[in-house]
Short mmCIF file of C-alpha atoms in Angstrom, two decimals:
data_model
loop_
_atom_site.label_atom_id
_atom_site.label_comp_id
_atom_site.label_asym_id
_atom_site.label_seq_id
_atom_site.Cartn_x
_atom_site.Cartn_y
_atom_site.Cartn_z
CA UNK X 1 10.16 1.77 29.57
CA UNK X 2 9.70 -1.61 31.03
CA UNK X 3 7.29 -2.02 34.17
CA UNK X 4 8.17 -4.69 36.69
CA UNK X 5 5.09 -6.03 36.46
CA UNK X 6 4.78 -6.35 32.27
CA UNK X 7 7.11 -8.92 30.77
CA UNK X 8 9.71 -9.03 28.46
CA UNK X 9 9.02 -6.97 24.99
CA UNK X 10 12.73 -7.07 23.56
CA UNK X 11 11.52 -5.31 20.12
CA UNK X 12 8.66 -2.32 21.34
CA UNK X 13 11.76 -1.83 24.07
CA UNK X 14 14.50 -1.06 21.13
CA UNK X 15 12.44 0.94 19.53
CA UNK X 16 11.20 3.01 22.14
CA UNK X 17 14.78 3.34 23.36
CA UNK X 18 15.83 4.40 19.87
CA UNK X 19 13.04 7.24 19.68
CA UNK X 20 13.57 8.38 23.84
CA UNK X 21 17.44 8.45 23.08
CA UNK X 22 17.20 10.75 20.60
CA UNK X 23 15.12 13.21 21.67
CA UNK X 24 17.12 13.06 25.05
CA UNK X 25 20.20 13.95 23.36
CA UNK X 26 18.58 17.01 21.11
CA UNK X 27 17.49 20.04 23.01
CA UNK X 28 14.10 19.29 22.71
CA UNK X 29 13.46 18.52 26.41
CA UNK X 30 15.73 21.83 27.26
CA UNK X 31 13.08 23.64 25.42
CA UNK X 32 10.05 21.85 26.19
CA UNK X 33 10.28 19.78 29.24
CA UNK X 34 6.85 18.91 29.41
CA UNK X 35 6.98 17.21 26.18
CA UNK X 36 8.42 14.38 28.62
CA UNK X 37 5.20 13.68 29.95
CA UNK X 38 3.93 13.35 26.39
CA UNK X 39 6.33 10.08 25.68
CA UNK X 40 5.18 8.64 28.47
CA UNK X 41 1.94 8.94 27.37
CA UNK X 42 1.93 8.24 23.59
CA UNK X 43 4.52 5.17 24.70
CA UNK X 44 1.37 2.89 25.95
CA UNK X 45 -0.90 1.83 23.55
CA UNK X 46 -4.85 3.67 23.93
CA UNK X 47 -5.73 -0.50 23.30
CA UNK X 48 -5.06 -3.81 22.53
CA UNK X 49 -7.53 -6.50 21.24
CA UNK X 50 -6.11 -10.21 21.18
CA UNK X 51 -8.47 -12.85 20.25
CA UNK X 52 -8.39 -17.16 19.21
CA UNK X 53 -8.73 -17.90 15.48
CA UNK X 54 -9.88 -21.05 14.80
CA UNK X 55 -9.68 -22.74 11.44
CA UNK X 56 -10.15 -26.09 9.30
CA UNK X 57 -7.28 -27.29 7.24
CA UNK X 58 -7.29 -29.07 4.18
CA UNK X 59 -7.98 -32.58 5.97
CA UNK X 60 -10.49 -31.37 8.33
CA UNK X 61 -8.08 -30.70 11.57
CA UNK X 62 -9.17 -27.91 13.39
CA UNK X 63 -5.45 -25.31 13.91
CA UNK X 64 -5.67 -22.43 16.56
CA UNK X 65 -3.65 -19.14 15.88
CA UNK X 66 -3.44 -16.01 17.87
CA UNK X 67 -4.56 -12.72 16.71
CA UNK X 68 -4.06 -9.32 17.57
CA UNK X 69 -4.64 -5.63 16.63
CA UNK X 70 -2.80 -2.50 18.86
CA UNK X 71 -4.74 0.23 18.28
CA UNK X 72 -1.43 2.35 19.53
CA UNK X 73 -2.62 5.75 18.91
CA UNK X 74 -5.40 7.90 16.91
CA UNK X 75 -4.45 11.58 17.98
CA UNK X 76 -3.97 12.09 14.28
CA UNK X 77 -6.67 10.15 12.41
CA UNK X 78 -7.76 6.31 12.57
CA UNK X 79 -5.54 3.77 13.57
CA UNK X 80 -3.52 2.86 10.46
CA UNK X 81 -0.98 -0.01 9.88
CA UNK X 82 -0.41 -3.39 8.50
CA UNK X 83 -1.07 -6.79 9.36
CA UNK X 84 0.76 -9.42 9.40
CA UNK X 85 0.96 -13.12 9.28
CA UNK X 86 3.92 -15.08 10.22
CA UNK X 87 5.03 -17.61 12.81
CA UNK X 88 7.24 -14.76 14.22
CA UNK X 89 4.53 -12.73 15.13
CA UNK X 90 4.34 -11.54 19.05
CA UNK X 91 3.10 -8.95 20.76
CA UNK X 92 6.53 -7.50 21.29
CA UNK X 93 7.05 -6.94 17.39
CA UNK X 94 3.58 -5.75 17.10
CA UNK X 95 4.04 -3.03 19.87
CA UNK X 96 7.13 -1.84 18.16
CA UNK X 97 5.78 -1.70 14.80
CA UNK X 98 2.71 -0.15 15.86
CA UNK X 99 4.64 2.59 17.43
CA UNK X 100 7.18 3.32 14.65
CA UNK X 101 3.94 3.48 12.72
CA UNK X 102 2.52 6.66 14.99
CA UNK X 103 5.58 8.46 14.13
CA UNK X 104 5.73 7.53 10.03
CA UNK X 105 2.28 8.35 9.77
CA UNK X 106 2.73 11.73 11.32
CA UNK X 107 5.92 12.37 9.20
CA UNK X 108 3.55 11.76 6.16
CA UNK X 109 0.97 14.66 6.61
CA UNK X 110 -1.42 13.06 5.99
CA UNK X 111 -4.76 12.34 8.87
CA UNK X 112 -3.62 8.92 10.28
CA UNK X 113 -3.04 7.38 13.89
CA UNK X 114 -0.62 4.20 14.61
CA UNK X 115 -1.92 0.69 14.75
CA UNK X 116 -0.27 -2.64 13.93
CA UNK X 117 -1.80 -6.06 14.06
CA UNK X 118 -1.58 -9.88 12.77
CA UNK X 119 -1.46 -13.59 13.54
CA UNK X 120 1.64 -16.01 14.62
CA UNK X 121 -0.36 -17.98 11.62
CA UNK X 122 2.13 -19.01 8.65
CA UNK X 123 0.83 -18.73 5.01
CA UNK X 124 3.78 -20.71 3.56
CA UNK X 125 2.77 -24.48 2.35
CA UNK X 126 -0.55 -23.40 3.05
CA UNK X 127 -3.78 -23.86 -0.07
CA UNK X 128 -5.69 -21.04 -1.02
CA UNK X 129 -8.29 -22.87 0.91
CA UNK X 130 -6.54 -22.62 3.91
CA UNK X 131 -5.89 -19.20 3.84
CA UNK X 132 -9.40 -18.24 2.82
CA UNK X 133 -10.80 -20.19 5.84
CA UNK X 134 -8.18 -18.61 8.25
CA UNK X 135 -8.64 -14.97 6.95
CA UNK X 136 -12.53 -15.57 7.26
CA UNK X 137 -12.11 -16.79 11.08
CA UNK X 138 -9.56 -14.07 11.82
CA UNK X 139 -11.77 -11.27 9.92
CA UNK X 140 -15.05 -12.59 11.86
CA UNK X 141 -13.54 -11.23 15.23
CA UNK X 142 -11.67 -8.10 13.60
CA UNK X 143 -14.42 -6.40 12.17
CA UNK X 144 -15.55 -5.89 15.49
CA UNK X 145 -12.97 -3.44 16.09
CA UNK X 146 -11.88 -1.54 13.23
CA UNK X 147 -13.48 0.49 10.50
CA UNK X 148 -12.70 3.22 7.76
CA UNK X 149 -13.23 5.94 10.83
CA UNK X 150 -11.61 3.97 13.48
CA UNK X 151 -9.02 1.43 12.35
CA UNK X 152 -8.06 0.88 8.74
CA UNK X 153 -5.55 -2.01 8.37
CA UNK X 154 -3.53 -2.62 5.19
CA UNK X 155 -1.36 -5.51 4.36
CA UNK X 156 2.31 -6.46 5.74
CA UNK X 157 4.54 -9.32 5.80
CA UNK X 158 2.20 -12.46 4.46
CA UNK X 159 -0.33 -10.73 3.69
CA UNK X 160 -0.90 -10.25 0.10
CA UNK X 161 -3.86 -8.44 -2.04
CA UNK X 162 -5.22 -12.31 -1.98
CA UNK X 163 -5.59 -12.41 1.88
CA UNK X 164 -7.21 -8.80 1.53
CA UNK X 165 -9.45 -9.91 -0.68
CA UNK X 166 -10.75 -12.81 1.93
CA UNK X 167 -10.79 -10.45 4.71
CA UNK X 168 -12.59 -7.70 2.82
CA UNK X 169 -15.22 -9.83 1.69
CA UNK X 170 -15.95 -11.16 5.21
CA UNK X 171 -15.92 -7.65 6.63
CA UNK X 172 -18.57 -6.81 3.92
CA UNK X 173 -20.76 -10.11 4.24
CA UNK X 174 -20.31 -9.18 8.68
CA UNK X 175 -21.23 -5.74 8.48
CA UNK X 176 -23.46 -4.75 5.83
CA UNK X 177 -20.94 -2.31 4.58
CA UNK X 178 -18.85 -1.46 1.56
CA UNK X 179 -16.07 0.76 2.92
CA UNK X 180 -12.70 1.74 2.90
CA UNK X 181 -11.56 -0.39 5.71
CA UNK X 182 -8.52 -2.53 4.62
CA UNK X 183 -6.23 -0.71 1.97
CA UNK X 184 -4.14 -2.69 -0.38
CA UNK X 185 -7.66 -3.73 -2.23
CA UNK X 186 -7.38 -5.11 -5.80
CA UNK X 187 -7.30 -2.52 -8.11
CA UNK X 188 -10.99 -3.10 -9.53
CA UNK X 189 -12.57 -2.78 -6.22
CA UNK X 190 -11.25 0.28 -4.66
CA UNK X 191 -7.56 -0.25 -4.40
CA UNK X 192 -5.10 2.54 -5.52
CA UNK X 193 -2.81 2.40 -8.54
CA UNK X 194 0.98 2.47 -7.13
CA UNK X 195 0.49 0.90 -3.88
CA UNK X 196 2.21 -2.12 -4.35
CA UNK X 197 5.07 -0.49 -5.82
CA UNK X 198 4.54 3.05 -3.04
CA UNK X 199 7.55 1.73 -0.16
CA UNK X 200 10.26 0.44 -2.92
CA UNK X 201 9.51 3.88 -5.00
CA UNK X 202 9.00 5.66 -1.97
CA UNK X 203 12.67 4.97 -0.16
CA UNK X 204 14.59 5.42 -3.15
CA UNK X 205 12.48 9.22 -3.97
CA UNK X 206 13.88 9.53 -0.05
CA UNK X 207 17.08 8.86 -1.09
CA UNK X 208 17.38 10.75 -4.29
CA UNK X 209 16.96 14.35 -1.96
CA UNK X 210 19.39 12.63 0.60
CA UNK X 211 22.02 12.45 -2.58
CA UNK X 212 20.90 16.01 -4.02
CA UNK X 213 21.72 17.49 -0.37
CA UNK X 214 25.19 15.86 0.61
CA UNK X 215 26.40 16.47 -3.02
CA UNK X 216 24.71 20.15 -3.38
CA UNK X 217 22.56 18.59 -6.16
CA UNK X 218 26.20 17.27 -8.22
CA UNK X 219 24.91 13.34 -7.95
CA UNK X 220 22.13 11.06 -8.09
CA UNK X 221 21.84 7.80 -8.90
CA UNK X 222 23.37 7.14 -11.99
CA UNK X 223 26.12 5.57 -11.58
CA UNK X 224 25.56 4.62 -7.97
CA UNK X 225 26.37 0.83 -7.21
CA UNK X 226 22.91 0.34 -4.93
CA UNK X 227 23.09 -3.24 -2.40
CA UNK X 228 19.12 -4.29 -1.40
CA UNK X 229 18.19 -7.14 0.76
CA UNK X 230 14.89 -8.67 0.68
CA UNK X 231 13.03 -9.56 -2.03
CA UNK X 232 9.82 -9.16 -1.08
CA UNK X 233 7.54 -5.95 -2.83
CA UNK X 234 9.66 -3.44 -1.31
CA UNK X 235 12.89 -4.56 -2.66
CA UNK X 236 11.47 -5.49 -6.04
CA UNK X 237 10.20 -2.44 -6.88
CA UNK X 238 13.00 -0.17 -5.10
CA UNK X 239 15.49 -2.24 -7.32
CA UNK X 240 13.73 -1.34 -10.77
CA UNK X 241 13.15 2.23 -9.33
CA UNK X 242 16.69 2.68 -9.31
CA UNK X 243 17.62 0.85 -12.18
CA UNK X 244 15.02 3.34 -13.89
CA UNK X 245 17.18 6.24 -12.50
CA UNK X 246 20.50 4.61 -13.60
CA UNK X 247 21.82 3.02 -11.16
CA UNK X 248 23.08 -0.66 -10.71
CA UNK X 249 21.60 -3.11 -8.26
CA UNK X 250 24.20 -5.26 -6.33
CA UNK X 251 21.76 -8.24 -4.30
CA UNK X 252 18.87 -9.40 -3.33
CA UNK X 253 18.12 -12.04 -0.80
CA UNK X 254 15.17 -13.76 0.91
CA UNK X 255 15.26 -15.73 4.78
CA UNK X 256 17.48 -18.43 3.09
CA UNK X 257 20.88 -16.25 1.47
CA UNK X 258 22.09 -13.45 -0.72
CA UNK X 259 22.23 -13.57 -4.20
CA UNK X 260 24.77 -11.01 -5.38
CA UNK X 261 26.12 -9.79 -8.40
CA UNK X 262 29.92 -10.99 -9.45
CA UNK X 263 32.45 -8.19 -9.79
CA UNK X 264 32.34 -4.96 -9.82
CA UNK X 265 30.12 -4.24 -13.14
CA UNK X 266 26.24 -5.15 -14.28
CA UNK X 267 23.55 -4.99 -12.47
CA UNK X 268 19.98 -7.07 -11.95
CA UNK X 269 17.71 -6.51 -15.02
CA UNK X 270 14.52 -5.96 -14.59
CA UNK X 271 13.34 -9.23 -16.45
CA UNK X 272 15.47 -10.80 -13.72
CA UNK X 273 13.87 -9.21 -10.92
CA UNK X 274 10.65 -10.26 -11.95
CA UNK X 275 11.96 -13.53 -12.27
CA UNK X 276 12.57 -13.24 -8.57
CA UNK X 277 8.86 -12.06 -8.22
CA UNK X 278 7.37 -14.44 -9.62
CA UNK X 279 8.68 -17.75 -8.16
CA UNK X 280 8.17 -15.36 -4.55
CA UNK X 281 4.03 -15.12 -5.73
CA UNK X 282 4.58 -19.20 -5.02
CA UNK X 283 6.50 -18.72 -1.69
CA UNK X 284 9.37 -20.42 -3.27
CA UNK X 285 13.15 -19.50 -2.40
CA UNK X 286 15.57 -17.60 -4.46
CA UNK X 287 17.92 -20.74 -3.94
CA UNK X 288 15.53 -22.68 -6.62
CA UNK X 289 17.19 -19.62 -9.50
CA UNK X 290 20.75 -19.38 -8.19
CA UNK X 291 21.41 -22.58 -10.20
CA UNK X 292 20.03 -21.81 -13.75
CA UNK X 293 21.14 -19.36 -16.07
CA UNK X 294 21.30 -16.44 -16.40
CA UNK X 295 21.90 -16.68 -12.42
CA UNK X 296 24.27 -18.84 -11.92
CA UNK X 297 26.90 -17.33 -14.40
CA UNK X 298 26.37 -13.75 -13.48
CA UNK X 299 25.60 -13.90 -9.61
CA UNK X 300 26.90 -15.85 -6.61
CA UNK X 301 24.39 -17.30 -4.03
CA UNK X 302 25.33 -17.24 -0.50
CA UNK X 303 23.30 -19.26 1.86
CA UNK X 304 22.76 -18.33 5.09
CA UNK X 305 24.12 -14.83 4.75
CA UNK X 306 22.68 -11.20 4.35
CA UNK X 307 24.34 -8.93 1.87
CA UNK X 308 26.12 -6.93 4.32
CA UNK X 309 28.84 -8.22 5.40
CA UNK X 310 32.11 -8.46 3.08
CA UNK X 311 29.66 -9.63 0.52
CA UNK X 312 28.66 -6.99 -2.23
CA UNK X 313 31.95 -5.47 -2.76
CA UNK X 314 32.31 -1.52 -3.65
CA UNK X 315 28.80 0.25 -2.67
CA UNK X 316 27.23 3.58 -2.67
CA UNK X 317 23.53 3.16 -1.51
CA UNK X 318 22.54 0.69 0.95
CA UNK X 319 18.81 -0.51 0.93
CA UNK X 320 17.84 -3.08 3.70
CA UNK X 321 14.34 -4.22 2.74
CA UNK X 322 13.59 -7.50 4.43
CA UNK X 323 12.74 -7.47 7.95
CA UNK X 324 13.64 -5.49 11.62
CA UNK X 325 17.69 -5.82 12.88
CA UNK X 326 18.94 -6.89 9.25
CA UNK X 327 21.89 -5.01 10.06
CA UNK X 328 24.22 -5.14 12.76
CA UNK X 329 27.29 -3.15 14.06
CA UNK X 330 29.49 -5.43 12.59
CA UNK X 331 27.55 -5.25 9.32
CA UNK X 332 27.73 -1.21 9.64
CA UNK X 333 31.29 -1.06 10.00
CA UNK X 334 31.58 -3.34 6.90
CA UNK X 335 29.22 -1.21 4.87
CA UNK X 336 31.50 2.02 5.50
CA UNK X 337 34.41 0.09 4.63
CA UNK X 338 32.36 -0.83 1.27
CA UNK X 339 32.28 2.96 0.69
CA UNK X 340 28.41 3.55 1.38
CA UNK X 341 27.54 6.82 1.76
CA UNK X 342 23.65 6.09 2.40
CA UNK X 343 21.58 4.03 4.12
CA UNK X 344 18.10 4.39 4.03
CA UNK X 345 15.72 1.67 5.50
CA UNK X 346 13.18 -0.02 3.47
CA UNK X 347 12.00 -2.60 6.56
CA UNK X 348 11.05 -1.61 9.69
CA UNK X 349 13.33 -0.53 12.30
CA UNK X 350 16.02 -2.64 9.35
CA UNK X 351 19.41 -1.83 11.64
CA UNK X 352 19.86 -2.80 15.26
CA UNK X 353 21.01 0.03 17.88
CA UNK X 354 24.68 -0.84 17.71
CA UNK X 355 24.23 -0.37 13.94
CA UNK X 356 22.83 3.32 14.18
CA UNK X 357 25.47 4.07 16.57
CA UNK X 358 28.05 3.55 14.17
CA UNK X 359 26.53 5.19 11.07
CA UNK X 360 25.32 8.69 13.83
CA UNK X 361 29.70 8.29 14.97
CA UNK X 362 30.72 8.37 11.83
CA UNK X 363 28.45 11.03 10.10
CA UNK X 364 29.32 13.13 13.48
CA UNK X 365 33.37 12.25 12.57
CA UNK X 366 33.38 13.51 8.99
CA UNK X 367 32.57 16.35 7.18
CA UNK X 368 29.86 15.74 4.50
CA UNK X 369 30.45 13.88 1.52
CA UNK X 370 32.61 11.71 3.65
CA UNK X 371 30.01 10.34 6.06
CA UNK X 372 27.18 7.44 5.83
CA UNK X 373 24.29 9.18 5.85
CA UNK X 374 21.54 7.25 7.74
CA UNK X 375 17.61 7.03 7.42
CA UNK X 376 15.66 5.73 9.39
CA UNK X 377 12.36 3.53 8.52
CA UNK X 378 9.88 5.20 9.67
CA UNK X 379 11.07 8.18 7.57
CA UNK X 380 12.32 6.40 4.30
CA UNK X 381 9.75 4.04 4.04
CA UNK X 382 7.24 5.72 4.99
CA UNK X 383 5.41 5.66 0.94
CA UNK X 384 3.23 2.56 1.53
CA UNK X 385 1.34 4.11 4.24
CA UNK X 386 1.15 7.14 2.34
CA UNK X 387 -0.24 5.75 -0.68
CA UNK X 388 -2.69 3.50 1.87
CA UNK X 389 -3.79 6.99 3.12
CA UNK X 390 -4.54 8.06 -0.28
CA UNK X 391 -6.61 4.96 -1.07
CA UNK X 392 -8.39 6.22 1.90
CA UNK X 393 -8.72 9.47 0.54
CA UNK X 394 -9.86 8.03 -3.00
CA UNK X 395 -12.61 5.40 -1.25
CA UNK X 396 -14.24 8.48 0.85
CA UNK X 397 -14.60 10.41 -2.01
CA UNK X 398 -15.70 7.31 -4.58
CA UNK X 399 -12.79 8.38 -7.13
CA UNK X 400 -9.67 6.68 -8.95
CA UNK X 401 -6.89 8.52 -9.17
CA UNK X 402 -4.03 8.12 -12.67
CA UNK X 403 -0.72 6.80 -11.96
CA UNK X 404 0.49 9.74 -12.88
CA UNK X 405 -1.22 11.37 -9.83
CA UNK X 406 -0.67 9.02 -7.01
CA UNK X 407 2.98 8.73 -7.78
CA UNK X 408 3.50 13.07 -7.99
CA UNK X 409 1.42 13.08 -4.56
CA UNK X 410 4.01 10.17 -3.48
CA UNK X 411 6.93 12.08 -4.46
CA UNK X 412 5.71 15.10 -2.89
CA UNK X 413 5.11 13.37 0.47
CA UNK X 414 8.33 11.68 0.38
CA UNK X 415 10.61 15.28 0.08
CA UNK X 416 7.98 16.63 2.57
CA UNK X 417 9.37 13.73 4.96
CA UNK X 418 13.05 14.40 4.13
CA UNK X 419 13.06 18.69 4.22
CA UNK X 420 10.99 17.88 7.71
CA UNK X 421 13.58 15.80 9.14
CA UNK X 422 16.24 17.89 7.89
CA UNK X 423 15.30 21.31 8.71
CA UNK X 424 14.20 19.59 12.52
CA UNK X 425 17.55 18.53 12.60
CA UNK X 426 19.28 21.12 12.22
CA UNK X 427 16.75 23.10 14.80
CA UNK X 428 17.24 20.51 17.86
CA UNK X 429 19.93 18.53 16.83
CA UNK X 430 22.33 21.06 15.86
CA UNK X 431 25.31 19.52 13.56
CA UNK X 432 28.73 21.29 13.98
CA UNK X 433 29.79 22.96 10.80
CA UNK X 434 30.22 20.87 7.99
CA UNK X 435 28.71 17.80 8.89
CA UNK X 436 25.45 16.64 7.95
CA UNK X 437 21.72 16.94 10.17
CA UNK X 438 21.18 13.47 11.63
CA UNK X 439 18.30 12.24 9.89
CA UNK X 440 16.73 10.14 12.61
CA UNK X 441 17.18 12.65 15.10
CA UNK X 442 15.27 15.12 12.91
CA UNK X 443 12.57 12.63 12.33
CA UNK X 444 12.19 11.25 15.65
CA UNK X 445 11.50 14.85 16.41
CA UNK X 446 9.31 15.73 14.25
CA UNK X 447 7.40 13.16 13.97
CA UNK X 448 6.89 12.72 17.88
CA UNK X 449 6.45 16.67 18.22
CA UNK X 450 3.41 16.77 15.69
CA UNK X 451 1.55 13.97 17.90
CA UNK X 452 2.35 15.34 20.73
CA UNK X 453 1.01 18.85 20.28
CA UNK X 454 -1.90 16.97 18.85
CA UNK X 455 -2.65 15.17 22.31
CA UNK X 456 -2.07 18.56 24.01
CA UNK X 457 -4.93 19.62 22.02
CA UNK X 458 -7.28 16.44 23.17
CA UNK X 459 -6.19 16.93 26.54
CA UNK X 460 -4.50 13.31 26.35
CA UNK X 461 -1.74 15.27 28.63
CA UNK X 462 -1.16 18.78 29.84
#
């Protein structure tokens, strides 16, 4: 996908390699070869807006960050995606987040486009001063471009209900206008209930059907040994999601190590994940625990190290919930050896290429409850957006919504998302007898199909 005359983009270039490489090896194109036309087009972003922000610290120095929003593509509805602050941030990343998003909000059903933004700006050992003054600068240019019919960003990696709260209220004081235009609000002002929980709860619903199908509805998760890394919202709340459903979380880990459980019996509690939670509110490490009990009896820290690799022991489910390429080949081949018999991403694009290429050989080698069983992101995680379109849906019609509610509508999306990528699968992507539909084949599909026929309609190709 690379033009000579556009430089490198190492991350949009994986994962538009990922999503071109499997519809090139289903019989998609054999069917429809004009849909090739279509990824070119939905491959280049309808816009990008990169702008200065300019801030005051806490001693008066004046920092410059970079922002930027690509507004990838609204065949389906608004622009929709997070934002996120850290020092990582590039347009590369962006590009490839914002078009994973196109196809997760398509698999969801529900009336959104693809958008991704943020700021190489880094929240950690920053006051709530300093965040509030960026997130007003970085706002003040923003809110030129989006809105709750045109661009509707929600939060992502450092960027907490706190920095939507700044943003929001600049956006208001800017624009004259109380609207649905960031999701991930505080719950008293237009936020919905189960959206900070929606991607944890959201992959391991995903996950549940994946277990139901390979074991003709004989398993689920009790009993089920479950490894997570991260330890951010996602992983929190997917580890006491499945220690709700009876099963027994393995590790967590943050940018510094792994904690993970000694042996092969217990599990995190849940009044020790939200020990984890809390000292992560104050952007502290899970090092400062690993030494103090009950952590330093019952789990072993690792610095420097994921969970993957030779680390967790026996494992059934696999949940890698920190950041893009988590998992390598190498780290694949070790998680088969394990005994996993799912993987199902809670990050973003959470296992490299050389990674998916061993779990697709090895679910294409064995005959169904003997594979890995791979999901991709932008299938298994795809909750948080969902719930962010249903905050949508609640702020245009002035309403709340129970618990109860959001979280049946959540489930419901999230076995729409898996029968869709199945029953794709098994249309394009034909498995030979026995062996299980490749999941991100299936999704890929469907999720690309549904936009495309969408631009068809606009006359965005033809």
């Amino acid at each position: 996908m690379t033009a000579q005359n556009l430089p490198s983009e190492p991350e949009f270039e994986q994962a538009y390699k990922e999503l071109a490489s499997t519809l090139e090896n289903s019989t998609l194109f054999q069917k429809k070869p004009e849909y090739r036309k279509a990824l070119q087009v939905v491959s280049v972003p309808e816009r990008i807006v990169q702008f200065r922000v300019v801030w005051e610290d806490d001693k008066g120095q004046v920092q410059i960050n970079r922002g930027f929003r690509v507004q990838f593509n609204s065949a389906l509805g608004p622009y929709k995606g997070g934002l996120r602050f850290h020092p990582s941030v590039n347009l590369s990343i962006l590009k490839f987040l914002g078009f994973e998003q196109i196809f997760k909000n398509a698999l969801t059903g529900l009336n959104m486009g693809g958008g991704k933004g943020g700021s190489d700006f880094d929240p950690k050992g920053k006051s709530d001063n300093e965040i509030r003054r960026f997130c007003v600068s970085f706002m003040t240019e923003l809110c030129k471009h989006i809105g709750q019919d045109t661009d509707v960003p929600a939060g992502d990696i450092g960027v907490t209900g706190r920095e939507v709260g700044f943003m929001f209220g600049q956006y208001k004081k800017i624009r004259n206008q109380w609207e649905g235009v960031l999701t991930g609000k505080g719950g008293s002002w237009g936020g919905s209930l189960i959206r900070p929980e929606a991607t944890g709860y959201g992959v391991v619903y995903y996950v549940e059907h994946m277990i139901k199908h390979a074991t003709n509805g004989k398993e689920s998760f009790a009993g089920k040994r479950v490894g997570i890394s991260g330890s951010g919202n996602v992983a929190q709340y997917a580890a006491l999601k499945v220690i709700e459903l009876g099963g027994s979380v393995v590790s967590l880990s943050d940018s510094q190590g792994a904690l993970v459980l000694h042996g092969e019996e217990g599990s995190f509690t849940p009044e020790e994940i939200n020990a984890i939670a809390a000292i992560k509110v104050e952007r502290k490490q899970i090092s400062e625990l690993a030494g103090k009990a009950p952590f330093s009896t019952k789990f072993k820290y690792i610095p420097n190290a994921r969970p993957w690799t030779n680390i967790v022991g026996r494992i059934d489910v696999a949940l890698p919930s920190a950041t893009q390429n988590e998992v390598s080949g190498a780290e694949a081949k070790a998680l088969i050896a394990a005994g996993c018999k799912f993987i199902a991403e809670g990050s973003n694009m959470g296992s490299t290429q050389e990674a998916i290429d061993v779990f697709e050989a090895h679910r294409e080698a064995s005959q169904g409850g003997a594979a890995i069983w791979y999901a991709p992101g932008k299938a298994a995680n795809a909750g948080g957006v969902a719930v962010s379109g249903l905050e949508m849906a609640q702020n245009s019609a002035r309403v709340r919504w129970t618990t109860e509610e959001v979280d049946s509508r959540l489930k419901k999306i999230m076995e729409d998302c898996f029968k869709n990528g199945l029953s794709t699968a098994q249309e394009y992507a034909t498995p030979a007898d026995g062996v299980l539909p490749s999941l991100v084949a299936g999704s890929n599909i469907a999720g690309f199909t549904k936009v495309a026929e969408a631009m068809k309609d606009h006359g965005d190709w033809w």
